PDB file of C-alpha atoms and ligand atoms in Angstrom:
ATOM      1  CA  UNK A   1      -7.775 -20.376  -2.004  1.00 95.00           C
ATOM      2  CA  UNK A   2      -9.465 -21.682   0.586  1.00 98.00           C
ATOM      3  CA  UNK A   3      -7.732 -20.995   3.485  1.00 98.00           C
ATOM      4  CA  UNK A   4      -8.926 -22.878   6.897  1.00 98.00           C
ATOM      5  CA  UNK A   5      -7.604 -20.955  10.076  1.00 98.00           C
ATOM      6  CA  UNK A   6      -7.500 -23.505  13.061  1.00 98.00           C
ATOM      7  CA  UNK A   7      -6.800 -22.837  16.411  1.00 98.00           C
ATOM      8  CA  UNK A   8      -6.080 -26.182  17.960  1.00 98.00           C
ATOM      9  CA  UNK A   9      -7.545 -27.200  21.817  1.00 96.00           C
ATOM     10  CA  UNK A  10      -5.987 -25.598  25.004  1.00 94.00           C
ATOM     11  CA  UNK A  11      -5.858 -28.403  28.056  1.00 93.00           C
ATOM     12  CA  UNK A  12      -6.929 -26.542  31.546  1.00 89.00           C
ATOM     13  CA  UNK A  13      -4.648 -25.225  33.565  1.00 86.00           C
ATOM     14  CA  UNK A  14      -3.968 -22.116  35.564  1.00 84.00           C
ATOM     15  CA  UNK A  15      -4.445 -19.571  32.467  1.00 85.00           C
ATOM     16  CA  UNK A  16      -7.036 -21.518  31.004  1.00 85.00           C
ATOM     17  CA  UNK A  17      -9.968 -19.671  33.149  1.00 88.00           C
ATOM     18  CA  UNK A  18     -12.379 -21.617  32.419  1.00 88.00           C
ATOM     19  CA  UNK A  19     -14.111 -20.723  35.665  1.00 89.00           C
ATOM     20  CA  UNK A  20     -13.501 -17.053  34.987  1.00 91.00           C
ATOM     21  CA  UNK A  21     -14.690 -18.031  31.214  1.00 92.00           C
ATOM     22  CA  UNK A  22     -18.177 -19.403  32.735  1.00 92.00           C
ATOM     23  CA  UNK A  23     -18.727 -16.281  34.430  1.00 93.00           C
ATOM     24  CA  UNK A  24     -18.306 -14.137  31.879  1.00 93.00           C
ATOM     25  CA  UNK A  25     -20.342 -16.737  29.460  1.00 93.00           C
ATOM     26  CA  UNK A  26     -17.657 -17.050  27.069  1.00 92.00           C
ATOM     27  CA  UNK A  27     -15.175 -20.016  25.884  1.00 90.00           C
ATOM     28  CA  UNK A  28     -12.256 -17.826  24.987  1.00 89.00           C
ATOM     29  CA  UNK A  29      -9.790 -15.216  26.596  1.00 85.00           C
ATOM     30  CA  UNK A  30      -9.308 -13.730  23.496  1.00 89.00           C
ATOM     31  CA  UNK A  31      -9.933 -14.861  19.684  1.00 91.00           C
ATOM     32  CA  UNK A  32      -6.858 -16.000  18.235  1.00 95.00           C
ATOM     33  CA  UNK A  33      -4.336 -12.757  17.125  1.00 92.00           C
ATOM     34  CA  UNK A  34      -1.684 -14.749  15.405  1.00 94.00           C
ATOM     35  CA  UNK A  35      -3.972 -16.190  13.151  1.00 96.00           C
ATOM     36  CA  UNK A  36      -6.329 -13.050  12.471  1.00 93.00           C
ATOM     37  CA  UNK A  37      -2.509 -11.233  12.065  1.00 91.00           C
ATOM     38  CA  UNK A  38      -1.439 -14.220   9.143  1.00 95.00           C
ATOM     39  CA  UNK A  39      -5.149 -13.662   7.361  1.00 95.00           C
ATOM     40  CA  UNK A  40      -4.123 -10.250   7.156  1.00 92.00           C
ATOM     41  CA  UNK A  41      -0.905 -10.623   5.577  1.00 93.00           C
ATOM     42  CA  UNK A  42      -2.215 -12.262   2.784  1.00 95.00           C
ATOM     43  CA  UNK A  43      -2.549 -12.062  -0.818  1.00 95.00           C
ATOM     44  CA  UNK A  44      -6.592 -10.603   0.207  1.00 93.00           C
ATOM     45  CA  UNK A  45      -8.114 -12.413  -3.218  1.00 96.00           C
ATOM     46  CA  UNK A  46      -7.693 -15.608  -0.966  1.00 97.00           C
ATOM     47  CA  UNK A  47     -11.073 -16.622   0.783  1.00 97.00           C
ATOM     48  CA  UNK A  48     -10.652 -17.347   5.002  1.00 97.00           C
ATOM     49  CA  UNK A  49     -12.913 -18.821   8.097  1.00 98.00           C
ATOM     50  CA  UNK A  50     -11.243 -18.736  11.067  1.00 98.00           C
ATOM     51  CA  UNK A  51     -12.297 -22.237  13.627  1.00 98.00           C
ATOM     52  CA  UNK A  52     -10.911 -21.442  17.558  1.00 97.00           C
ATOM     53  CA  UNK A  53     -12.022 -25.237  18.166  1.00 97.00           C
ATOM     54  CA  UNK A  54     -11.430 -23.669  21.928  1.00 94.00           C
ATOM     55  CA  UNK A  55     -14.719 -22.342  20.842  1.00 94.00           C
ATOM     56  CA  UNK A  56     -16.080 -25.653  18.659  1.00 96.00           C
ATOM     57  CA  UNK A  57     -16.323 -27.664  16.172  1.00 97.00           C
ATOM     58  CA  UNK A  58     -14.981 -27.428  12.265  1.00 98.00           C
ATOM     59  CA  UNK A  59     -17.583 -28.624  10.275  1.00 98.00           C
ATOM     60  CA  UNK A  60     -18.223 -30.943   7.028  1.00 98.00           C
ATOM     61  CA  UNK A  61     -18.711 -28.276   5.066  1.00 98.00           C
ATOM     62  CA  UNK A  62     -15.734 -26.435   6.151  1.00 98.00           C
ATOM     63  CA  UNK A  63     -13.138 -29.354   6.188  1.00 98.00           C
ATOM     64  CA  UNK A  64     -14.275 -30.337   2.454  1.00 98.00           C
ATOM     65  CA  UNK A  65     -13.987 -26.055   1.898  1.00 98.00           C
ATOM     66  CA  UNK A  66     -10.837 -25.966   2.209  1.00 98.00           C
ATOM     67  CA  UNK A  67      -7.368 -26.154   0.216  1.00 97.00           C
ATOM     68  CA  UNK A  68      -5.255 -25.016   2.667  1.00 98.00           C
ATOM     69  CA  UNK A  69      -5.122 -25.392   6.683  1.00 98.00           C
ATOM     70  CA  UNK A  70      -2.279 -23.866   8.269  1.00 98.00           C
ATOM     71  CA  UNK A  71      -2.593 -23.238  11.881  1.00 98.00           C
ATOM     72  CA  UNK A  72      -0.853 -21.717  14.645  1.00 98.00           C
ATOM     73  CA  UNK A  73      -0.235 -23.357  18.085  1.00 98.00           C
ATOM     74  CA  UNK A  74       1.345 -23.225  21.499  1.00 96.00           C
ATOM     75  CA  UNK A  75       3.317 -25.554  23.019  1.00 96.00           C
ATOM     76  CA  UNK A  76       0.562 -26.608  25.363  1.00 95.00           C
ATOM     77  CA  UNK A  77      -1.355 -26.771  22.668  1.00 96.00           C
ATOM     78  CA  UNK A  78       0.456 -28.994  20.901  1.00 97.00           C
ATOM     79  CA  UNK A  79      -1.747 -32.928  21.504  1.00 97.00           C
ATOM     80  CA  UNK A  80      -4.686 -31.212  19.782  1.00 98.00           C
ATOM     81  CA  UNK A  81      -2.532 -29.280  17.267  1.00 98.00           C
ATOM     82  CA  UNK A  82      -0.633 -32.748  16.413  1.00 97.00           C
ATOM     83  CA  UNK A  83      -4.134 -33.866  15.824  1.00 97.00           C
ATOM     84  CA  UNK A  84      -5.715 -31.378  13.962  1.00 98.00           C
ATOM     85  CA  UNK A  85      -2.580 -31.917  11.448  1.00 97.00           C
ATOM     86  CA  UNK A  86      -3.769 -36.315  11.053  1.00 97.00           C
ATOM     87  CA  UNK A  87      -7.242 -35.349  10.445  1.00 97.00           C
ATOM     88  CA  UNK A  88      -6.181 -32.241   7.834  1.00 98.00           C
ATOM     89  CA  UNK A  89      -4.136 -35.474   6.355  1.00 97.00           C
ATOM     90  CA  UNK A  90      -6.578 -37.446   6.301  1.00 97.00           C
ATOM     91  CA  UNK A  91      -8.882 -35.782   4.338  1.00 98.00           C
ATOM     92  CA  UNK A  92      -6.148 -35.130   1.860  1.00 97.00           C
ATOM     93  CA  UNK A  93      -5.351 -31.244   2.877  1.00 98.00           C
ATOM     94  CA  UNK A  94      -1.895 -29.356   2.183  1.00 98.00           C
ATOM     95  CA  UNK A  95      -1.042 -28.291   5.427  1.00 98.00           C
ATOM     96  CA  UNK A  96       0.958 -25.177   6.657  1.00 98.00           C
ATOM     97  CA  UNK A  97       2.191 -24.684  10.514  1.00 98.00           C
ATOM     98  CA  UNK A  98       3.488 -21.351  12.665  1.00 98.00           C
ATOM     99  CA  UNK A  99       2.665 -19.979  15.576  1.00 98.00           C
ATOM    100  CA  UNK A 100       5.613 -20.662  18.963  1.00 97.00           C
ATOM    101  CA  UNK A 101       5.358 -24.225  19.130  1.00 98.00           C
ATOM    102  CA  UNK A 102       6.233 -25.326  15.549  1.00 98.00           C
ATOM    103  CA  UNK A 103       8.943 -22.496  16.024  1.00 97.00           C
ATOM    104  CA  UNK A 104      10.250 -24.429  19.269  1.00 97.00           C
ATOM    105  CA  UNK A 105      10.234 -27.845  17.896  1.00 96.00           C
ATOM    106  CA  UNK A 106      10.013 -27.311  14.411  1.00 96.00           C
ATOM    107  CA  UNK A 107      11.443 -30.869  14.231  1.00 95.00           C
ATOM    108  CA  UNK A 108       8.074 -32.148  16.228  1.00 94.00           C
ATOM    109  CA  UNK A 109       5.809 -30.802  13.423  1.00 95.00           C
ATOM    110  CA  UNK A 110       6.929 -31.525  10.778  1.00 92.00           C
ATOM    111  CA  UNK A 111       7.458 -34.989  11.322  1.00 94.00           C
ATOM    112  CA  UNK A 112       3.760 -35.236  11.860  1.00 93.00           C
ATOM    113  CA  UNK A 113       3.131 -34.397   8.005  1.00 94.00           C
ATOM    114  CA  UNK A 114       2.516 -30.668   7.866  1.00 97.00           C
ATOM    115  CA  UNK A 115       3.643 -29.626   4.119  1.00 98.00           C
ATOM    116  CA  UNK A 116       5.178 -25.971   5.096  1.00 98.00           C
ATOM    117  CA  UNK A 117       6.366 -24.590   8.173  1.00 98.00           C
ATOM    118  CA  UNK A 118       6.317 -21.111   8.543  1.00 98.00           C
ATOM    119  CA  UNK A 119       8.815 -20.460  11.202  1.00 98.00           C
ATOM    120  CA  UNK A 120       9.362 -16.570  12.740  1.00 96.00           C
ATOM    121  CA  UNK A 121       7.150 -14.141  13.179  1.00 93.00           C
ATOM    122  CA  UNK A 122       4.368 -14.092   9.893  1.00 93.00           C
ATOM    123  CA  UNK A 123       5.560 -10.333   8.500  1.00 92.00           C
ATOM    124  CA  UNK A 124       8.693 -11.880   7.311  1.00 93.00           C
ATOM    125  CA  UNK A 125       7.894 -15.679   6.192  1.00 96.00           C
ATOM    126  CA  UNK A 126       4.716 -15.083   4.993  1.00 96.00           C
ATOM    127  CA  UNK A 127       5.245 -13.460   1.521  1.00 95.00           C
ATOM    128  CA  UNK A 128       8.033 -15.848   0.966  1.00 97.00           C
ATOM    129  CA  UNK A 129       6.112 -18.858   1.744  1.00 98.00           C
ATOM    130  CA  UNK A 130       3.244 -17.236  -0.600  1.00 98.00           C
ATOM    131  CA  UNK A 131       6.051 -16.913  -3.613  1.00 98.00           C
ATOM    132  CA  UNK A 132       6.406 -21.024  -3.001  1.00 98.00           C
ATOM    133  CA  UNK A 133       2.318 -21.511  -3.406  1.00 97.00           C
ATOM    134  CA  UNK A 134       2.512 -19.250  -6.534  1.00 97.00           C
ATOM    135  CA  UNK A 135       5.622 -21.216  -7.586  1.00 97.00           C
ATOM    136  CA  UNK A 136       3.565 -24.740  -7.605  1.00 97.00           C
ATOM    137  CA  UNK A 137       6.202 -25.940  -4.876  1.00 98.00           C
ATOM    138  CA  UNK A 138       4.721 -28.860  -2.301  1.00 97.00           C
ATOM    139  CA  UNK A 139       6.533 -28.105   0.565  1.00 97.00           C
ATOM    140  CA  UNK A 140       8.737 -25.925   2.898  1.00 98.00           C
ATOM    141  CA  UNK A 141      10.519 -24.088   5.280  1.00 98.00           C
ATOM    142  CA  UNK A 142      10.729 -20.735   5.643  1.00 98.00           C
ATOM    143  CA  UNK A 143      12.537 -18.719   8.334  1.00 97.00           C
ATOM    144  CA  UNK A 144      13.012 -15.173   9.033  1.00 95.00           C
ATOM    145  CA  UNK A 145      16.970 -15.986   9.954  1.00 90.00           C
ATOM    146  CA  UNK A 146      17.553 -13.174  12.489  1.00 86.00           C
ATOM    147  CA  UNK A 147      15.350 -10.231  10.297  1.00 84.00           C
ATOM    148  CA  UNK A 148      12.510  -8.584  12.573  1.00 87.00           C
ATOM    149  CA  UNK A 149       9.254  -6.887  10.991  1.00 84.00           C
ATOM    150  CA  UNK A 150       9.113  -3.351  11.560  1.00 81.00           C
ATOM    151  CA  UNK A 151       5.275  -3.946  13.276  1.00 75.00           C
ATOM    152  CA  UNK A 152       4.759  -0.341  14.916  1.00 74.00           C
ATOM    153  CA  UNK A 153       2.723   0.935  11.542  1.00 64.00           C
ATOM    154  CA  UNK A 154       1.368  -1.967  10.995  1.00 62.00           C
ATOM    155  CA  UNK A 155      -2.101  -2.931  13.146  1.00 49.00           C
ATOM    156  CA  UNK A 156      -3.522  -5.740  11.207  1.00 55.00           C
ATOM    157  CA  UNK A 157      -4.935  -7.404  13.732  1.00 48.00           C
ATOM    158  CA  UNK A 158      -7.109  -4.306  14.301  1.00 49.00           C
ATOM    159  CA  UNK A 159      -8.448  -4.252  10.626  1.00 49.00           C
ATOM    160  CA  UNK A 160      -8.911  -7.631  10.336  1.00 45.00           C
ATOM    161  CA  UNK A 161     -11.356  -8.086  12.631  1.00 42.00           C
TER     162      UNK A 161
HETATM  163  C1  LIG B 201      -1.307 -13.066  24.952  1.00 74.24           C
HETATM  164  C2  LIG B 201      -1.268 -14.307  25.546  1.00 74.24           C
HETATM  165  C3  LIG B 201      -1.069 -15.514  26.173  1.00 74.24           C
HETATM  166  C4  LIG B 201      -2.778 -14.846  26.959  1.00 74.24           C
HETATM  167  C5  LIG B 201      -3.523 -15.318  25.663  1.00 74.24           C
HETATM  168  C6  LIG B 201      -3.364 -16.377  24.757  1.00 74.24           C
HETATM  169  C7  LIG B 201      -4.547 -16.985  23.706  1.00 74.24           C
HETATM  170  N1  LIG B 201      -5.671 -16.859  23.791  1.00 74.24           N
HETATM  171  O1  LIG B 201      -3.997 -16.335  22.385  1.00 74.24           O
HETATM  172  C8  LIG B 201      -2.956 -16.355  28.364  1.00 74.24           C
HETATM  173  C9  LIG B 201      -2.702 -15.096  29.153  1.00 74.24           C
HETATM  174  C10 LIG B 201      -4.152 -16.898  28.303  1.00 74.24           C
HETATM  175  C11 LIG B 201      -1.874 -16.706  27.884  1.00 74.24           C
HETATM  176  C12 LIG B 201      -1.105 -17.716  28.176  1.00 74.24           C
HETATM  177  C13 LIG B 201      -0.207 -18.755  28.107  1.00 74.24           C
HETATM  178  N2  LIG B 201       0.776 -18.754  27.056  1.00 74.24           N
HETATM  179 CO1  LIG B 201       1.028 -17.414  26.079  1.00 74.24          CO
HETATM  180  N3  LIG B 201       1.499 -15.365  26.001  1.00 74.24           N
HETATM  181  C14 LIG B 201       0.665 -14.318  25.098  1.00 74.24           C
HETATM  182  C15 LIG B 201       1.766 -13.317  24.994  1.00 74.24           C
HETATM  183  C16 LIG B 201       1.592 -12.688  25.291  1.00 74.24           C
HETATM  184  C17 LIG B 201       1.037 -12.958  23.194  1.00 74.24           C
HETATM  185  C18 LIG B 201       0.235 -14.006  22.137  1.00 74.24           C
HETATM  186  C19 LIG B 201      -0.258 -13.082  21.362  1.00 74.24           C
HETATM  187  O2  LIG B 201      -1.425 -12.772  21.034  1.00 74.24           O
HETATM  188  N4  LIG B 201       0.098 -12.240  20.567  1.00 74.24           N
HETATM  189  C20 LIG B 201       0.221 -10.663  19.388  1.00 74.24           C
HETATM  190  C21 LIG B 201       0.065 -11.387  18.260  1.00 74.24           C
HETATM  191  C22 LIG B 201      -0.413 -10.726  16.935  1.00 74.24           C
HETATM  192  O3  LIG B 201       1.250 -12.919  18.098  1.00 74.24           O
HETATM  193  P1  LIG B 201       1.381 -14.124  18.196  1.00 74.24           P
HETATM  194  O4  LIG B 201       0.529 -15.193  18.404  1.00 74.24           O
HETATM  195  O5  LIG B 201       2.821 -14.044  18.533  1.00 74.24           O
HETATM  196  O6  LIG B 201       1.532 -13.952  15.851  1.00 74.24           O
HETATM  197  C23 LIG B 201       2.964 -13.505  15.405  1.00 74.24           C
HETATM  198  C24 LIG B 201       3.850 -14.680  15.125  1.00 74.24           C
HETATM  199  O7  LIG B 201       3.494 -15.679  16.746  1.00 74.24           O
HETATM  200  C25 LIG B 201       3.511 -15.461  13.943  1.00 74.24           C
HETATM  201  N5  LIG B 201       2.859 -16.644  14.504  1.00 74.24           N
HETATM  202  C26 LIG B 201       1.934 -16.928  14.930  1.00 74.24           C
HETATM  203  N6  LIG B 201       0.922 -17.997  14.818  1.00 74.24           N
HETATM  204  C27 LIG B 201       0.877 -17.932  13.607  1.00 74.24           C
HETATM  205  C28 LIG B 201       0.680 -19.002  12.641  1.00 74.24           C
HETATM  206  C29 LIG B 201       1.024 -19.349  11.126  1.00 74.24           C
HETATM  207  C30 LIG B 201       1.071 -20.116  10.094  1.00 74.24           C
HETATM  208  C31 LIG B 201       2.360 -18.032  11.424  1.00 74.24           C
HETATM  209  C32 LIG B 201       3.117 -18.581   9.265  1.00 74.24           C
HETATM  210  C33 LIG B 201       2.754 -17.203  11.952  1.00 74.24           C
HETATM  211  C34 LIG B 201       2.047 -17.401  13.075  1.00 74.24           C
HETATM  212  O8  LIG B 201       3.085 -15.006  13.400  1.00 74.24           O
HETATM  213  C35 LIG B 201       2.296 -13.270  13.344  1.00 74.24           C
HETATM  214  C36 LIG B 201       3.117 -12.046  13.243  1.00 74.24           C
HETATM  215  O9  LIG B 201       4.380 -12.038  13.853  1.00 74.24           O
HETATM  216  C37 LIG B 201       2.786 -14.520  24.200  1.00 74.24           C
HETATM  217  C38 LIG B 201       4.467 -13.098  23.967  1.00 74.24           C
HETATM  218  C39 LIG B 201       4.186 -12.516  22.956  1.00 74.24           C
HETATM  219  N7  LIG B 201       4.709 -10.900  23.752  1.00 74.24           N
HETATM  220  O10 LIG B 201       4.236 -12.741  22.398  1.00 74.24           O
HETATM  221  C40 LIG B 201       2.486 -15.178  25.248  1.00 74.24           C
HETATM  222  C41 LIG B 201       3.236 -16.550  24.848  1.00 74.24           C
HETATM  223  C42 LIG B 201       2.405 -17.467  23.219  1.00 74.24           C
HETATM  224  N8  LIG B 201       2.829 -17.519  25.627  1.00 74.24           N
HETATM  225  C43 LIG B 201       3.471 -18.742  26.269  1.00 74.24           C
HETATM  226  C44 LIG B 201       3.457 -19.436  26.962  1.00 74.24           C
HETATM  227  C45 LIG B 201       4.501 -20.666  27.398  1.00 74.24           C
HETATM  228  C46 LIG B 201       2.069 -19.455  28.118  1.00 74.24           C
HETATM  229  C47 LIG B 201       0.706 -20.821  28.849  1.00 74.24           C
HETATM  230  C48 LIG B 201       1.852 -22.181  28.732  1.00 74.24           C
HETATM  231  C49 LIG B 201       1.646 -20.089  30.251  1.00 74.24           C
HETATM  232  C50 LIG B 201       2.068 -21.165  31.255  1.00 74.24           C
HETATM  233  N9  LIG B 201       2.647 -21.598  31.938  1.00 74.24           N
HETATM  234  O11 LIG B 201       0.672 -21.562  31.889  1.00 74.24           O
HETATM  235  C51 LIG B 201      -0.094 -19.976  29.115  1.00 74.24           C
HETATM  236  C52 LIG B 201      -1.088 -21.054  28.333  1.00 74.24           C
HETATM  237  C53 LIG B 201      -2.394 -21.291  27.936  1.00 74.24           C
HETATM  238  C54 LIG B 201      -3.216 -22.033  28.490  1.00 74.24           C
HETATM  239  N10 LIG B 201      -4.266 -21.822  28.345  1.00 74.24           N
HETATM  240  O12 LIG B 201      -3.254 -23.010  29.625  1.00 74.24           O
HETATM  241  C55 LIG B 201       4.618 -18.814  25.262  1.00 74.24           C
HETATM  242  C56 LIG B 201       4.688 -19.646  24.257  1.00 74.24           C
HETATM  243  C57 LIG B 201       5.754 -20.220  24.607  1.00 74.24           C
HETATM  244  C58 LIG B 201       6.058 -21.488  23.351  1.00 74.24           C
HETATM  245  N11 LIG B 201       6.501 -21.554  22.235  1.00 74.24           N
HETATM  246  O13 LIG B 201       4.767 -22.346  22.814  1.00 74.24           O
HETATM  247  C59 LIG B 201       4.934 -17.009  25.009  1.00 74.24           C
HETATM  248  C60 LIG B 201       5.645 -16.582  22.993  1.00 74.24           C
HETATM  249  C61 LIG B 201       5.460 -16.268  25.659  1.00 74.24           C
HETATM  250  C62 LIG B 201       7.272 -16.909  26.084  1.00 74.24           C
HETATM  251  N12 LIG B 201       7.831 -16.444  25.587  1.00 74.24           N
HETATM  252  O14 LIG B 201       7.138 -17.789  26.797  1.00 74.24           O
HETATM  253  N13 LIG B 201      -0.720 -16.801  26.853  1.00 74.24           N
END
């Protein structure tokens, strides 16, 4: 399965540091660590491409290649997140969303047409999602129900970059 991981645009704000980034000749403060972690937890026989829209656009070949689009966002990225969900659905892709915005306001993300909501900490809810995909489920909402993963011995983000 081909997975396109998409990180939406941040608007300009105090925390977008655009002047500092320009001085450093960089386009983003940090890589999207949540999505990198997601890629490291999902089945490693799946194929992954990651596009941070703060760095560049998704190209046509990447859209064509993707079977499933997975997005993460903070509330501040809402506008572009919702646009990217629309765009992915317009192209006939299945869409999964997780991260702080979807976890805080799941109904907003569902209303725009996301097929899967993978909420709370991915360590707990991604295995539920993977099982649902294996069963052929076309949609689903996956929650941790208060379970807290032990991340102290899982350097996912570091092994994946
Ligand atoms: C680093 C950080 C930043 C950095 C960099 C962000 C970046 N580009 O990556 C900076 C300093 C720029 C930043 C800024 C802001 N931040 Co900030 N930030 C964080 C922080 C401290 C860590 C995020 C992180 O990378 N964690 C490590 C990765 C591995 O974890 P993660 O992203 O949380 O992902 C896990 C889960 O969320 C989940 N997950 C995430 N994505 C996905 C996707 C899928 C599909 C799935 C299944 C799971 C999943 O699974 C992952 C593993 O458990 C968090 C607080 C925290 N301690 O988590 C706040 C946090 C994300 N930030 C927050 C906020 C509000 C902001 C600001 C809006 C602050 C402000 N008022 O201006 C700004 C916005 C930035 C902008 N440009 O305008 C809130 C978001 C709340 C929300 N519901 O949207 C948080 C949660 C802090 C808080 N409790 O309020 N931030």
